[in-house]
mmCIF file of N, CA, C and O in Angstrom:
data_model
loop_
_atom_site.group_PDB
_atom_site.id
_atom_site.type_symbol
_atom_site.label_atom_id
_atom_site.label_comp_id
_atom_site.label_asym_id
_atom_site.label_seq_id
_atom_site.Cartn_x
_atom_site.Cartn_y
_atom_site.Cartn_z
ATOM 1 N N MET A 1 0.932 -1.219 0.069
ATOM 2 C CA MET A 1 -0.015 0.112 0.008
ATOM 3 C C MET A 1 0.810 1.096 0.041
ATOM 4 O O MET A 1 0.515 2.319 -0.559
ATOM 5 N N ARG A 2 2.129 1.312 0.545
ATOM 6 C CA ARG A 2 2.996 2.368 0.550
ATOM 7 C C ARG A 2 3.439 2.685 -0.766
ATOM 8 O O ARG A 2 3.327 3.928 -1.150
ATOM 9 N N LEU A 3 3.777 1.851 -1.591
ATOM 10 C CA LEU A 3 4.143 2.022 -3.093
ATOM 11 C C LEU A 3 2.913 2.754 -3.849
ATOM 12 O O LEU A 3 3.113 3.788 -4.539
ATOM 13 N N LEU A 4 1.513 2.232 -3.583
ATOM 14 C CA LEU A 4 0.528 2.826 -4.136
ATOM 15 C C LEU A 4 0.333 4.323 -3.883
ATOM 16 O O LEU A 4 0.217 5.134 -4.520
ATOM 17 N N ARG A 5 0.482 4.492 -2.627
ATOM 18 C CA ARG A 5 0.409 5.739 -1.888
ATOM 19 C C ARG A 5 1.392 6.796 -2.598
ATOM 20 O O ARG A 5 0.954 7.927 -2.860
ATOM 21 N N LEU A 6 2.697 6.436 -2.645
ATOM 22 C CA LEU A 6 3.593 7.148 -3.048
ATOM 23 C C LEU A 6 3.354 7.360 -4.575
ATOM 24 O O LEU A 6 3.437 8.554 -5.097
ATOM 25 N N LEU A 7 2.967 6.549 -5.350
ATOM 26 C CA LEU A 7 2.625 6.680 -6.764
ATOM 27 C C LEU A 7 1.395 7.800 -6.984
ATOM 28 O O LEU A 7 1.253 8.375 -7.978
ATOM 29 N N GLU A 8 0.410 7.669 -6.101
ATOM 30 C CA GLU A 8 -0.633 8.667 -6.000
ATOM 31 C C GLU A 8 -0.150 9.888 -5.605
ATOM 32 O O GLU A 8 -0.810 10.958 -6.242
ATOM 33 N N LEU A 9 0.895 10.081 -4.688
ATOM 34 C CA LEU A 9 1.352 11.428 -4.326
ATOM 35 C C LEU A 9 2.420 11.957 -5.348
ATOM 36 O O LEU A 9 2.249 13.250 -5.595
ATOM 37 N N GLU A 10 2.903 11.201 -6.053
ATOM 38 C CA GLU A 10 4.080 11.699 -6.960
ATOM 39 C C GLU A 10 3.916 10.658 -8.290
ATOM 40 O O GLU A 10 4.689 9.764 -8.504
ATOM 41 N N PRO A 11 2.716 10.960 -9.151
ATOM 42 C CA PRO A 11 2.580 10.154 -10.274
ATOM 43 C C PRO A 11 3.747 10.217 -11.307
ATOM 44 O O PRO A 11 4.439 11.162 -11.350
ATOM 45 N N VAL A 12 3.873 9.074 -11.921
ATOM 46 C CA VAL A 12 4.741 9.047 -13.099
ATOM 47 C C VAL A 12 4.050 9.254 -14.287
ATOM 48 O O VAL A 12 3.183 8.259 -14.653
ATOM 49 N N ALA A 13 4.705 9.994 -15.293
ATOM 50 C CA ALA A 13 4.219 10.179 -16.541
ATOM 51 C C ALA A 13 4.392 9.043 -17.269
ATOM 52 O O ALA A 13 5.359 8.342 -17.303
ATOM 53 N N GLY A 14 3.390 8.298 -17.930
ATOM 54 C CA GLY A 14 3.298 7.087 -18.608
ATOM 55 C C GLY A 14 2.633 5.919 -18.133
ATOM 56 O O GLY A 14 2.311 4.815 -18.764
ATOM 57 N N ILE A 15 2.444 6.063 -16.670
ATOM 58 C CA ILE A 15 1.618 5.023 -15.999
ATOM 59 C C ILE A 15 0.223 5.279 -16.291
ATOM 60 O O ILE A 15 -0.173 6.430 -15.967
ATOM 61 N N ARG A 16 -0.348 4.234 -16.706
ATOM 62 C CA ARG A 16 -1.914 4.306 -16.967
ATOM 63 C C ARG A 16 -2.877 4.017 -15.874
ATOM 64 O O ARG A 16 -3.926 4.687 -15.858
ATOM 65 N N ASN A 17 -2.608 3.019 -15.254
ATOM 66 C CA ASN A 17 -3.407 2.539 -14.428
ATOM 67 C C ASN A 17 -2.634 1.724 -13.163
ATOM 68 O O ASN A 17 -1.667 1.093 -13.462
ATOM 69 N N LEU A 18 -3.152 1.953 -11.922
ATOM 70 C CA LEU A 18 -2.700 1.216 -10.761
ATOM 71 C C LEU A 18 -3.667 0.286 -10.237
ATOM 72 O O LEU A 18 -4.981 0.521 -10.025
ATOM 73 N N HIS A 19 -3.353 -1.029 -10.144
ATOM 74 C CA HIS A 19 -4.372 -2.029 -9.725
ATOM 75 C C HIS A 19 -3.993 -2.733 -8.518
ATOM 76 O O HIS A 19 -3.110 -3.734 -8.479
ATOM 77 N N PRO A 20 -4.379 -2.100 -7.316
ATOM 78 C CA PRO A 20 -3.770 -2.832 -5.905
ATOM 79 C C PRO A 20 -4.522 -4.165 -5.721
ATOM 80 O O PRO A 20 -5.785 -4.167 -6.139
ATOM 81 N N ALA A 21 -3.850 -5.054 -5.155
ATOM 82 C CA ALA A 21 -4.315 -6.240 -4.650
ATOM 83 C C ALA A 21 -4.071 -6.392 -3.075
ATOM 84 O O ALA A 21 -3.350 -5.311 -2.535
ATOM 85 N N TYR A 22 -4.452 -7.413 -2.556
ATOM 86 C CA TYR A 22 -3.868 -7.575 -1.017
ATOM 87 C C TYR A 22 -2.483 -7.213 -0.748
ATOM 88 O O TYR A 22 -2.256 -6.594 0.133
ATOM 89 N N CYS A 23 -1.423 -7.980 -1.570
ATOM 90 C CA CYS A 23 -0.041 -7.746 -1.212
ATOM 91 C C CYS A 23 0.676 -7.538 -2.466
ATOM 92 O O CYS A 23 1.954 -7.992 -2.417
ATOM 93 N N SER A 24 0.139 -6.989 -3.539
ATOM 94 C CA SER A 24 0.868 -6.817 -4.739
ATOM 95 C C SER A 24 -0.012 -5.416 -5.339
ATOM 96 O O SER A 24 -0.883 -5.204 -4.993
ATOM 97 N N LEU A 25 0.806 -4.794 -6.369
ATOM 98 C CA LEU A 25 0.360 -3.831 -7.122
ATOM 99 C C LEU A 25 0.675 -3.880 -8.573
ATOM 100 O O LEU A 25 1.808 -3.995 -8.942
ATOM 101 N N LEU A 26 -0.380 -4.085 -9.642
ATOM 102 C CA LEU A 26 -0.299 -4.135 -11.128
ATOM 103 C C LEU A 26 -0.110 -2.797 -11.558
ATOM 104 O O LEU A 26 -0.846 -1.985 -11.113
ATOM 105 N N ILE A 27 0.996 -2.613 -12.041
ATOM 106 C CA ILE A 27 1.135 -1.131 -12.755
ATOM 107 C C ILE A 27 0.950 -1.365 -14.360
ATOM 108 O O ILE A 27 2.071 -1.976 -15.062
ATOM 109 N N LYS A 28 0.176 -0.693 -14.951
ATOM 110 C CA LYS A 28 0.048 -0.728 -16.398
ATOM 111 C C LYS A 28 0.489 0.671 -16.823
ATOM 112 O O LYS A 28 0.276 1.504 -16.438
ATOM 113 N N PHE A 29 1.423 0.519 -17.795
ATOM 114 C CA PHE A 29 2.055 1.734 -18.398
ATOM 115 C C PHE A 29 2.011 1.613 -19.941
ATOM 116 O O PHE A 29 1.778 0.777 -20.619
ATOM 117 N N ASP A 30 2.138 2.961 -20.404
ATOM 118 C CA ASP A 30 2.188 3.126 -21.838
ATOM 119 C C ASP A 30 3.632 2.743 -22.305
ATOM 120 O O ASP A 30 4.439 3.686 -22.247
ATOM 121 N N ALA A 31 3.942 1.819 -23.045
ATOM 122 C CA ALA A 31 5.323 1.359 -23.548
ATOM 123 C C ALA A 31 5.791 2.347 -24.553
ATOM 124 O O ALA A 31 7.123 2.234 -24.914
ATOM 125 N N LEU A 32 4.935 2.974 -25.204
ATOM 126 C CA LEU A 32 5.368 4.025 -26.095
ATOM 127 C C LEU A 32 6.005 5.324 -25.611
ATOM 128 O O LEU A 32 6.580 6.125 -26.157
ATOM 129 N N LYS A 33 5.635 5.515 -24.226
ATOM 130 C CA LYS A 33 6.193 6.676 -23.604
ATOM 131 C C LYS A 33 7.147 6.500 -22.563
ATOM 132 O O LYS A 33 7.956 7.322 -22.295
ATOM 133 N N LEU A 34 7.262 5.142 -22.215
ATOM 134 C CA LEU A 34 8.146 4.765 -21.089
ATOM 135 C C LEU A 34 8.573 3.204 -21.216
ATOM 136 O O LEU A 34 7.843 2.478 -21.532
ATOM 137 N N ARG A 35 9.715 3.088 -21.300
ATOM 138 C CA ARG A 35 10.543 1.887 -21.535
ATOM 139 C C ARG A 35 10.408 1.212 -20.289
ATOM 140 O O ARG A 35 10.509 1.640 -19.066
ATOM 141 N N HIS A 36 10.483 -0.144 -20.239
ATOM 142 C CA HIS A 36 10.373 -1.054 -18.977
ATOM 143 C C HIS A 36 11.456 -0.539 -18.298
ATOM 144 O O HIS A 36 11.196 -0.511 -16.846
ATOM 145 N N SER A 37 12.722 -0.622 -18.721
ATOM 146 C CA SER A 37 13.887 -0.383 -17.940
ATOM 147 C C SER A 37 13.778 0.952 -17.297
ATOM 148 O O SER A 37 14.266 1.210 -16.098
ATOM 149 N N GLU A 38 13.179 1.961 -18.034
ATOM 150 C CA GLU A 38 13.079 3.310 -17.302
ATOM 151 C C GLU A 38 12.057 3.161 -16.169
ATOM 152 O O GLU A 38 12.312 3.915 -15.111
ATOM 153 N N LEU A 39 11.007 2.519 -16.367
ATOM 154 C CA LEU A 39 9.793 2.412 -15.351
ATOM 155 C C LEU A 39 10.486 1.629 -14.029
ATOM 156 O O LEU A 39 10.309 2.163 -12.795
ATOM 157 N N GLU A 40 11.261 0.553 -14.358
ATOM 158 C CA GLU A 40 11.843 -0.115 -13.295
ATOM 159 C C GLU A 40 12.811 0.678 -12.428
ATOM 160 O O GLU A 40 12.906 0.767 -11.188
ATOM 161 N N ALA A 41 13.651 1.438 -13.119
ATOM 162 C CA ALA A 41 14.535 2.546 -12.417
ATOM 163 C C ALA A 41 13.847 3.337 -11.452
ATOM 164 O O ALA A 41 14.153 3.654 -10.305
ATOM 165 N N ILE A 42 12.563 3.979 -12.051
ATOM 166 C CA ILE A 42 11.899 4.923 -11.179
ATOM 167 C C ILE A 42 11.208 4.156 -10.072
ATOM 168 O O ILE A 42 11.322 4.656 -8.811
ATOM 169 N N LEU A 43 10.786 2.970 -10.296
ATOM 170 C CA LEU A 43 10.009 2.270 -9.268
ATOM 171 C C LEU A 43 11.040 1.721 -8.120
ATOM 172 O O LEU A 43 10.753 1.896 -6.807
ATOM 173 N N ARG A 44 12.335 1.411 -8.585
ATOM 174 C CA ARG A 44 13.477 1.054 -7.602
ATOM 175 C C ARG A 44 13.649 2.379 -6.434
ATOM 176 O O ARG A 44 13.978 2.237 -5.474
ATOM 177 N N SER A 45 13.588 3.601 -7.326
ATOM 178 C CA SER A 45 14.109 4.550 -6.251
ATOM 179 C C SER A 45 12.670 5.011 -5.447
ATOM 180 O O SER A 45 12.929 5.440 -4.405
ATOM 181 N N TYR A 46 11.516 4.567 -5.941
ATOM 182 C CA TYR A 46 10.339 4.963 -4.982
ATOM 183 C C TYR A 46 10.555 3.850 -3.919
ATOM 184 O O TYR A 46 10.210 4.085 -2.758
ATOM 185 N N LEU A 47 10.776 2.694 -4.391
ATOM 186 C CA LEU A 47 10.947 1.553 -3.187
ATOM 187 C C LEU A 47 11.780 1.904 -2.136
ATOM 188 O O LEU A 47 11.595 1.473 -0.900
ATOM 189 N N ASP A 48 13.029 2.677 -2.395
ATOM 190 C CA ASP A 48 13.877 2.895 -1.571
ATOM 191 C C ASP A 48 13.384 4.175 -0.579
ATOM 192 O O ASP A 48 13.857 4.169 0.582
ATOM 193 N N ARG A 49 12.163 4.632 -0.980
ATOM 194 C CA ARG A 49 11.610 5.724 0.026
ATOM 195 C C ARG A 49 10.477 5.314 0.734
ATOM 196 O O ARG A 49 9.691 6.004 1.344
ATOM 197 N N LEU A 50 10.053 3.987 0.718
ATOM 198 C CA LEU A 50 8.808 3.597 1.336
ATOM 199 C C LEU A 50 8.719 3.798 2.725
ATOM 200 O O LEU A 50 7.410 3.898 3.139
ATOM 201 N N GLU A 51 9.714 3.590 3.406
ATOM 202 C CA GLU A 51 9.574 3.925 4.952
ATOM 203 C C GLU A 51 9.299 5.130 5.242
ATOM 204 O O GLU A 51 8.713 5.421 6.320
ATOM 205 N N ASP A 52 9.320 6.292 4.505
ATOM 206 C CA ASP A 52 8.996 7.685 4.666
ATOM 207 C C ASP A 52 7.589 7.790 4.333
ATOM 208 O O ASP A 52 7.098 8.984 4.692
ATOM 209 N N VAL A 53 6.881 6.891 3.587
ATOM 210 C CA VAL A 53 5.487 7.062 3.167
ATOM 211 C C VAL A 53 4.531 6.920 4.521
ATOM 212 O O VAL A 53 4.486 5.904 5.002
ATOM 213 N N ARG A 54 3.584 8.009 4.540
ATOM 214 C CA ARG A 54 2.607 7.892 5.850
ATOM 215 C C ARG A 54 1.323 7.369 5.054
ATOM 216 O O ARG A 54 0.828 7.979 4.021
ATOM 217 N N LEU A 55 0.726 6.408 5.564
ATOM 218 C CA LEU A 55 -0.446 5.841 5.278
ATOM 219 C C LEU A 55 -1.512 6.491 5.961
ATOM 220 O O LEU A 55 -1.497 6.866 7.314
ATOM 221 N N PRO A 56 -2.802 6.640 5.469
ATOM 222 C CA PRO A 56 -3.914 7.310 6.168
ATOM 223 C C PRO A 56 -4.244 6.489 7.315
ATOM 224 O O PRO A 56 -3.882 5.278 7.431
ATOM 225 N N GLU A 57 -4.800 7.047 8.223
ATOM 226 C CA GLU A 57 -5.229 6.369 9.508
ATOM 227 C C GLU A 57 -6.263 5.443 9.128
ATOM 228 O O GLU A 57 -7.242 5.925 8.253
ATOM 229 N N PRO A 58 -6.278 4.222 9.514
ATOM 230 C CA PRO A 58 -7.512 3.433 9.417
ATOM 231 C C PRO A 58 -8.741 4.093 9.926
ATOM 232 O O PRO A 58 -8.706 4.791 10.873
ATOM 233 N N ARG A 59 -10.022 3.809 9.274
ATOM 234 C CA ARG A 59 -11.361 4.514 9.765
ATOM 235 C C ARG A 59 -12.396 3.225 9.817
ATOM 236 O O ARG A 59 -12.117 2.379 9.124
ATOM 237 N N GLN A 60 -13.324 3.655 10.438
ATOM 238 C CA GLN A 60 -14.448 2.836 10.648
ATOM 239 C C GLN A 60 -15.492 3.453 9.881
ATOM 240 O O GLN A 60 -15.831 4.438 9.976
ATOM 241 N N LEU A 61 -16.167 2.442 8.967
ATOM 242 C CA LEU A 61 -17.208 2.830 7.998
ATOM 243 C C LEU A 61 -18.593 2.076 8.694
ATOM 244 O O LEU A 61 -18.329 0.768 8.945
ATOM 245 N N GLU A 62 -19.736 2.611 8.546
ATOM 246 C CA GLU A 62 -20.668 1.956 8.663
ATOM 247 C C GLU A 62 -21.525 1.729 7.231
ATOM 248 O O GLU A 62 -21.905 2.606 6.549
ATOM 249 N N ILE A 63 -21.767 0.436 6.942
ATOM 250 C CA ILE A 63 -22.343 0.051 5.700
ATOM 251 C C ILE A 63 -23.794 -0.362 6.019
ATOM 252 O O ILE A 63 -24.021 -1.411 6.700
ATOM 253 N N PRO A 64 -24.550 0.487 5.415
ATOM 254 C CA PRO A 64 -26.170 0.023 5.532
ATOM 255 C C PRO A 64 -26.529 -1.383 4.854
ATOM 256 O O PRO A 64 -25.792 -1.712 3.971
ATOM 257 N N VAL A 65 -27.299 -2.092 5.681
ATOM 258 C CA VAL A 65 -27.602 -3.514 5.184
ATOM 259 C C VAL A 65 -29.183 -3.511 5.105
ATOM 260 O O VAL A 65 -29.857 -3.153 6.038
ATOM 261 N N CYS A 66 -29.787 -4.301 4.295
ATOM 262 C CA CYS A 66 -31.150 -4.498 4.117
ATOM 263 C C CYS A 66 -31.391 -6.017 4.333
ATOM 264 O O CYS A 66 -30.633 -6.949 4.053
ATOM 265 N N TYR A 67 -32.251 -6.352 5.104
ATOM 266 C CA TYR A 67 -32.651 -7.807 5.512
ATOM 267 C C TYR A 67 -34.042 -8.149 4.972
ATOM 268 O O TYR A 67 -34.941 -7.283 5.204
ATOM 269 N N GLY A 68 -34.064 -9.415 4.655
ATOM 270 C CA GLY A 68 -35.425 -9.983 4.171
ATOM 271 C C GLY A 68 -35.890 -9.310 2.808
ATOM 272 O O GLY A 68 -35.476 -8.509 2.168
ATOM 273 N N GLY A 69 -37.195 -9.789 2.726
ATOM 274 C CA GLY A 69 -37.796 -9.283 1.438
ATOM 275 C C GLY A 69 -37.073 -9.570 0.138
ATOM 276 O O GLY A 69 -36.295 -10.626 0.152
ATOM 277 N N GLU A 70 -37.038 -8.683 -0.811
ATOM 278 C CA GLU A 70 -36.289 -8.987 -1.904
ATOM 279 C C GLU A 70 -34.683 -8.838 -1.858
ATOM 280 O O GLU A 70 -34.217 -9.447 -2.633
ATOM 281 N N TYR A 71 -34.435 -8.282 -0.825
ATOM 282 C CA TYR A 71 -32.883 -8.064 -0.378
ATOM 283 C C TYR A 71 -32.330 -9.319 0.218
ATOM 284 O O TYR A 71 -31.139 -9.538 0.376
ATOM 285 N N GLY A 72 -33.188 -10.185 0.901
ATOM 286 C CA GLY A 72 -32.746 -11.214 1.502
ATOM 287 C C GLY A 72 -33.752 -12.423 1.775
ATOM 288 O O GLY A 72 -34.170 -12.677 2.708
ATOM 289 N N PRO A 73 -34.122 -12.872 0.422
ATOM 290 C CA PRO A 73 -35.197 -13.837 0.396
ATOM 291 C C PRO A 73 -34.911 -15.188 1.307
ATOM 292 O O PRO A 73 -36.035 -15.885 1.763
ATOM 293 N N ASP A 74 -33.578 -15.416 1.605
ATOM 294 C CA ASP A 74 -33.426 -16.573 2.718
ATOM 295 C C ASP A 74 -33.335 -16.324 4.004
ATOM 296 O O ASP A 74 -32.942 -17.133 4.809
ATOM 297 N N LEU A 75 -33.653 -15.159 4.612
ATOM 298 C CA LEU A 75 -33.682 -14.752 5.799
ATOM 299 C C LEU A 75 -34.431 -15.824 6.631
ATOM 300 O O LEU A 75 -33.864 -16.249 7.607
ATOM 301 N N ASN A 76 -35.666 -16.110 6.369
ATOM 302 C CA ASN A 76 -36.383 -17.078 7.335
ATOM 303 C C ASN A 76 -35.547 -18.520 7.204
ATOM 304 O O ASN A 76 -35.441 -19.093 8.153
ATOM 305 N N ASP A 77 -35.144 -18.951 6.000
ATOM 306 C CA ASP A 77 -34.470 -20.332 6.053
ATOM 307 C C ASP A 77 -33.111 -20.270 6.857
ATOM 308 O O ASP A 77 -32.888 -21.290 7.584
ATOM 309 N N VAL A 78 -32.481 -19.375 6.574
ATOM 310 C CA VAL A 78 -31.055 -19.050 7.218
ATOM 311 C C VAL A 78 -31.236 -19.074 8.962
ATOM 312 O O VAL A 78 -30.649 -19.679 9.721
ATOM 313 N N SER A 79 -32.244 -18.182 9.491
ATOM 314 C CA SER A 79 -32.471 -18.075 10.661
ATOM 315 C C SER A 79 -32.863 -19.393 11.367
ATOM 316 O O SER A 79 -32.626 -19.890 12.525
ATOM 317 N N ALA A 80 -33.883 -20.200 10.650
ATOM 318 C CA ALA A 80 -34.464 -21.459 11.250
ATOM 319 C C ALA A 80 -33.442 -22.326 11.175
ATOM 320 O O ALA A 80 -33.284 -23.245 12.134
ATOM 321 N N MET A 81 -32.637 -22.413 10.193
ATOM 322 C CA MET A 81 -31.405 -23.319 10.197
ATOM 323 C C MET A 81 -30.692 -23.446 11.461
ATOM 324 O O MET A 81 -30.024 -24.186 11.846
ATOM 325 N N HIS A 82 -30.501 -21.922 12.051
ATOM 326 C CA HIS A 82 -29.571 -21.773 13.098
ATOM 327 C C HIS A 82 -30.502 -21.748 14.448
ATOM 328 O O HIS A 82 -29.913 -21.336 15.486
ATOM 329 N N GLY A 83 -31.713 -22.230 14.448
ATOM 330 C CA GLY A 83 -32.451 -22.081 15.482
ATOM 331 C C GLY A 83 -32.718 -20.745 16.116
ATOM 332 O O GLY A 83 -32.930 -20.589 17.325
ATOM 333 N N MET A 84 -32.864 -19.689 15.252
ATOM 334 C CA MET A 84 -33.222 -18.370 15.683
ATOM 335 C C MET A 84 -34.516 -17.896 14.766
ATOM 336 O O MET A 84 -34.953 -18.160 13.891
ATOM 337 N N THR A 85 -34.734 -16.611 15.252
ATOM 338 C CA THR A 85 -35.970 -16.165 14.711
ATOM 339 C C THR A 85 -35.283 -15.088 13.600
ATOM 340 O O THR A 85 -33.913 -14.881 13.867
ATOM 341 N N PRO A 86 -35.980 -14.657 12.574
ATOM 342 C CA PRO A 86 -35.249 -13.680 11.734
ATOM 343 C C PRO A 86 -34.901 -12.350 12.424
ATOM 344 O O PRO A 86 -33.694 -11.835 12.235
ATOM 345 N N THR A 87 -35.374 -11.999 13.431
ATOM 346 C CA THR A 87 -34.963 -10.693 14.337
ATOM 347 C C THR A 87 -33.734 -11.120 15.009
ATOM 348 O O THR A 87 -32.826 -10.195 14.884
ATOM 349 N N GLN A 88 -33.768 -12.224 15.610
ATOM 350 C CA GLN A 88 -32.433 -12.651 16.295
ATOM 351 C C GLN A 88 -31.170 -12.696 15.326
ATOM 352 O O GLN A 88 -30.250 -12.310 15.647
ATOM 353 N N ALA A 89 -31.348 -13.280 14.156
ATOM 354 C CA ALA A 89 -30.445 -13.372 13.199
ATOM 355 C C ALA A 89 -29.799 -11.993 12.746
ATOM 356 O O ALA A 89 -28.714 -11.726 12.706
ATOM 357 N N ILE A 90 -30.718 -11.096 12.501
ATOM 358 C CA ILE A 90 -30.547 -9.725 12.185
ATOM 359 C C ILE A 90 -29.787 -8.963 13.342
ATOM 360 O O ILE A 90 -28.645 -8.568 12.954
ATOM 361 N N GLU A 91 -30.148 -9.181 14.446
ATOM 362 C CA GLU A 91 -29.500 -8.509 15.695
ATOM 363 C C GLU A 91 -28.101 -9.172 15.680
ATOM 364 O O GLU A 91 -27.073 -8.219 16.025
ATOM 365 N N LEU A 92 -27.848 -10.333 15.550
ATOM 366 C CA LEU A 92 -26.506 -10.950 15.767
ATOM 367 C C LEU A 92 -25.736 -10.529 14.753
ATOM 368 O O LEU A 92 -24.631 -10.052 14.896
ATOM 369 N N HIS A 93 -26.271 -10.391 13.376
ATOM 370 C CA HIS A 93 -25.385 -9.873 12.307
ATOM 371 C C HIS A 93 -24.980 -8.557 12.569
ATOM 372 O O HIS A 93 -23.885 -8.130 12.333
ATOM 373 N N ALA A 94 -25.825 -7.704 12.959
ATOM 374 C CA ALA A 94 -25.796 -6.184 13.137
ATOM 375 C C ALA A 94 -24.786 -5.973 14.265
ATOM 376 O O ALA A 94 -24.432 -4.718 14.253
ATOM 377 N N SER A 95 -24.642 -6.769 15.285
ATOM 378 C CA SER A 95 -23.845 -6.473 16.410
ATOM 379 C C SER A 95 -22.392 -6.716 16.057
ATOM 380 O O SER A 95 -21.537 -6.066 16.833
ATOM 381 N N ALA A 96 -22.127 -7.301 14.991
ATOM 382 C CA ALA A 96 -20.609 -7.719 14.874
ATOM 383 C C ALA A 96 -19.807 -6.376 14.105
ATOM 384 O O ALA A 96 -20.565 -5.705 13.324
ATOM 385 N N THR A 97 -18.637 -6.266 14.463
ATOM 386 C CA THR A 97 -17.608 -5.490 13.906
ATOM 387 C C THR A 97 -16.932 -6.097 12.666
ATOM 388 O O THR A 97 -16.178 -7.095 13.557
ATOM 389 N N ILE A 98 -16.915 -5.832 11.688
ATOM 390 C CA ILE A 98 -16.051 -6.729 10.642
ATOM 391 C C ILE A 98 -14.890 -6.008 10.298
ATOM 392 O O ILE A 98 -15.089 -4.738 9.736
ATOM 393 N N LEU A 99 -13.623 -6.716 10.349
ATOM 394 C CA LEU A 99 -12.531 -5.951 9.898
ATOM 395 C C LEU A 99 -12.373 -6.332 8.341
ATOM 396 O O LEU A 99 -12.138 -7.436 7.983
ATOM 397 N N SER A 100 -12.261 -5.254 7.647
ATOM 398 C CA SER A 100 -11.973 -5.513 6.244
ATOM 399 C C SER A 100 -10.494 -4.812 5.973
ATOM 400 O O SER A 100 -10.154 -3.674 6.233
ATOM 401 N N ILE A 101 -9.498 -5.853 5.548
ATOM 402 C CA ILE A 101 -8.176 -5.451 5.527
ATOM 403 C C ILE A 101 -8.040 -4.391 4.168
ATOM 404 O O ILE A 101 -7.173 -3.796 4.137
ATOM 405 N N PHE A 102 -8.682 -4.928 3.367
ATOM 406 C CA PHE A 102 -8.581 -4.222 1.848
ATOM 407 C C PHE A 102 -9.923 -3.938 1.192
ATOM 408 O O PHE A 102 -10.669 -4.880 0.985
ATOM 409 N N TRP A 103 -10.077 -2.950 0.612
ATOM 410 C CA TRP A 103 -11.266 -2.547 0.112
ATOM 411 C C TRP A 103 -11.219 -1.779 -1.292
ATOM 412 O O TRP A 103 -10.527 -0.586 -0.971
ATOM 413 N N VAL A 104 -11.247 -2.159 -2.218
ATOM 414 C CA VAL A 104 -10.844 -1.393 -3.423
ATOM 415 C C VAL A 104 -12.054 -0.478 -3.899
ATOM 416 O O VAL A 104 -13.222 -0.973 -3.928
ATOM 417 N N CYS A 105 -11.863 0.649 -3.892
ATOM 418 C CA CYS A 105 -12.657 1.726 -4.295
ATOM 419 C C CYS A 105 -12.551 2.141 -5.801
ATOM 420 O O CYS A 105 -11.437 1.882 -6.502
ATOM 421 N N ALA A 106 -13.630 2.517 -6.329
ATOM 422 C CA ALA A 106 -13.688 2.967 -7.893
ATOM 423 C C ALA A 106 -12.404 3.823 -8.311
ATOM 424 O O ALA A 106 -12.138 3.764 -9.369
ATOM 425 N N ARG A 107 -11.911 4.763 -7.345
ATOM 426 C CA ARG A 107 -10.970 5.858 -7.904
ATOM 427 C C ARG A 107 -9.862 4.938 -8.337
ATOM 428 O O ARG A 107 -9.132 5.476 -8.961
ATOM 429 N N PHE A 108 -9.461 3.762 -7.778
ATOM 430 C CA PHE A 108 -8.232 2.922 -8.128
ATOM 431 C C PHE A 108 -8.625 2.457 -9.692
ATOM 432 O O PHE A 108 -7.541 2.075 -10.255
ATOM 433 N N CYS A 109 -9.622 2.299 -10.156
ATOM 434 C CA CYS A 109 -9.846 1.710 -11.530
ATOM 435 C C CYS A 109 -9.861 2.688 -12.531
ATOM 436 O O CYS A 109 -10.321 2.328 -13.952
ATOM 437 N N VAL A 110 -9.837 3.878 -12.290
ATOM 438 C CA VAL A 110 -10.040 5.030 -13.436
ATOM 439 C C VAL A 110 -8.794 5.155 -14.216
ATOM 440 O O VAL A 110 -7.767 5.350 -13.573
ATOM 441 N N SER A 111 -8.807 5.168 -15.472
ATOM 442 C CA SER A 111 -7.589 5.428 -16.392
ATOM 443 C C SER A 111 -7.060 6.747 -16.119
ATOM 444 O O SER A 111 -7.920 7.664 -16.048
ATOM 445 N N ARG A 112 -5.757 6.777 -16.287
ATOM 446 C CA ARG A 112 -5.127 8.003 -16.074
ATOM 447 C C ARG A 112 -4.519 8.337 -17.479
ATOM 448 O O ARG A 112 -4.367 7.806 -18.391
#
């Protein structure tokens, strides 16, 4: 994530897209504007500075959830399978805090 953050803060001309994954970063570039060896040299210099890159503080998001009806036609079946009422299943699910290590937002998928 530090390399992604550094490339966002200091974009490289010729890089078209950045595609982050859990532990890797796919960098798509325009080979007519930037040779592979040139990009490699630039990225190696970025890698040398990763320890200085500050990442944003983690934040807590609340994601609205709809239960039952057309959004959850299996609510009655799932709750019955676990010996609960639909209301108990909803309360149990809604009471949990879920840690998401990685969440890709649309801004990463926009061509540059």
